[in-house]
C-alpha cells in the first residue's frame, strides 16, 4: 500500500457550484509547475443556457490525510477549462485553486509525468480512489424501486436494489463503504482494448465516484493515472455499468498549459 499512497492522497472531493447548481464529484490533484490543478469530469450540473466559465463555476475541494481522518482546509477553485462533453470521450474539466489561499498541496498531488495516454494498450490490476457523495434527502414521491434518474436517498436504495437483483449470491457491502464523504478504494481488472477509445474494466463505482482517478501499471511496472470514473449506477433503471474515460493527449496538454510539470 505504501507504493500506492501518493495516488490515494491525490484523490480529492469536489463540491462544484455552477450557476447555483451543485454537484459532488471526485477528482485528482495534479502538481503543476507554478500552481496545482484538479482534473475531474465535465458532467456536473450546469445552466444549459450559458457556458460554464471561471466566472460562474467554482468548486470547494477537500482532501483528507490517510489514516487519521483529519480534513485539510478546503481549497477554493475556479474552472480553468471545460471540455464540456458529458458522458462523451472528452468528459473532462480542469479547476485551479483561486483566491489568496495556498495554491499548493505539497503532499496531495501527482506530477503530470505519472499520467498515461496509452490506457487502451495496458492491462492488469486497476485501482480507483474517490470520495462518496452525500445522497440528497429522500423524495417521498419516489417510493417504488424504479430509478428516477435522481440521487435522493430513496432512489439510491432503489438503484442498489435493482443492481443487487442482477448479482446472484453476492453479499451487499458493509454500509460504511458508502458513508457520505468517505474516501474509498475500488479494485478490479483493467482490460486491454487496443484500437478503441472505450475501455473495459471491472472496478465498482457509485454515486460521487465520477471523476475519481483510475490507475494501472504500464509495461515497466510504473503505476499511472490512465482514466477517470465517468458514470455510476444512475444511468437508468437496472443499470450496473461503470464507465471510464481515458485521458487523451489534448487533455494532458491542457494540464501542462495550466502549469503542469
Ligand atoms: Zn429520487
PDB file of N, CA and C and ligand atoms in Angstrom, residues 137-139 141-142 148-156, ligand 1:
ATOM      1  N   UNK A 137     -31.734  14.303   0.388  1.00  0.00           N
ATOM      2  CA  UNK A 137     -32.795  13.743   1.246  1.00  0.00           C
ATOM      3  C   UNK A 137     -33.821  12.969   0.420  1.00  0.00           C
ATOM      4  N   UNK A 138     -34.448  11.987   1.058  1.00  0.00           N
ATOM      5  CA  UNK A 138     -35.416  11.135   0.360  1.00  0.00           C
ATOM      6  C   UNK A 138     -36.577  11.961  -0.173  1.00  0.00           C
ATOM      7  N   UNK A 139     -36.910  11.723  -1.427  1.00  0.00           N
ATOM      8  CA  UNK A 139     -38.104  12.333  -2.020  1.00  0.00           C
ATOM      9  C   UNK A 139     -39.225  11.314  -1.873  1.00  0.00           C
ATOM     10  N   UNK A 141     -42.050  11.048  -3.007  1.00  0.00           N
ATOM     11  CA  UNK A 141     -42.791  10.660  -4.213  1.00  0.00           C
ATOM     12  C   UNK A 141     -42.080   9.504  -4.924  1.00  0.00           C
ATOM     13  N   UNK A 142     -40.844   9.215  -4.527  1.00  0.00           N
ATOM     14  CA  UNK A 142     -40.044   8.170  -5.179  1.00  0.00           C
ATOM     15  C   UNK A 142     -39.952   6.950  -4.264  1.00  0.00           C
ATOM     16  N   UNK A 148     -35.435   7.043 -10.800  1.00  0.00           N
ATOM     17  CA  UNK A 148     -35.981   8.251 -11.422  1.00  0.00           C
ATOM     18  C   UNK A 148     -34.881   9.172 -11.948  1.00  0.00           C
ATOM     19  N   UNK A 149     -33.708   8.630 -12.221  1.00  0.00           N
ATOM     20  CA  UNK A 149     -32.586   9.465 -12.638  1.00  0.00           C
ATOM     21  C   UNK A 149     -32.397  10.605 -11.638  1.00  0.00           C
ATOM     22  N   UNK A 150     -32.330  10.223 -10.413  1.00  0.00           N
ATOM     23  CA  UNK A 150     -32.358  11.155  -9.292  1.00  0.00           C
ATOM     24  C   UNK A 150     -31.419  10.571  -8.243  1.00  0.00           C
ATOM     25  N   UNK A 151     -30.836  11.416  -7.420  1.00  0.00           N
ATOM     26  CA  UNK A 151     -29.902  10.894  -6.422  1.00  0.00           C
ATOM     27  C   UNK A 151     -30.432  11.067  -5.006  1.00  0.00           C
ATOM     28  N   UNK A 152     -31.759  11.115  -4.852  1.00  0.00           N
ATOM     29  CA  UNK A 152     -32.288  11.172  -3.489  1.00  0.00           C
ATOM     30  C   UNK A 152     -32.075   9.808  -2.815  1.00  0.00           C
ATOM     31  N   UNK A 153     -32.172   9.793  -1.509  1.00  0.00           N
ATOM     32  CA  UNK A 153     -31.873   8.568  -0.768  1.00  0.00           C
ATOM     33  C   UNK A 153     -32.759   7.408  -1.213  1.00  0.00           C
ATOM     34  N   UNK A 154     -34.047   7.675  -1.476  1.00  0.00           N
ATOM     35  CA  UNK A 154     -34.931   6.591  -1.917  1.00  0.00           C
ATOM     36  C   UNK A 154     -34.456   5.990  -3.235  1.00  0.00           C
ATOM     37  N   UNK A 155     -34.071   6.852  -4.187  1.00  0.00           N
ATOM     38  CA  UNK A 155     -33.634   6.337  -5.487  1.00  0.00           C
ATOM     39  C   UNK A 155     -32.287   5.633  -5.370  1.00  0.00           C
ATOM     40  N   UNK A 156     -31.481   6.112  -4.441  1.00  0.00           N
ATOM     41  CA  UNK A 156     -30.177   5.494  -4.186  1.00  0.00           C
ATOM     42  C   UNK A 156     -30.376   4.039  -3.787  1.00  0.00           C
TER      43      UNK A 156
HETATM   44 ZN1  LIG B   1     -35.463  10.273  -6.073  1.00  0.00          ZN
END
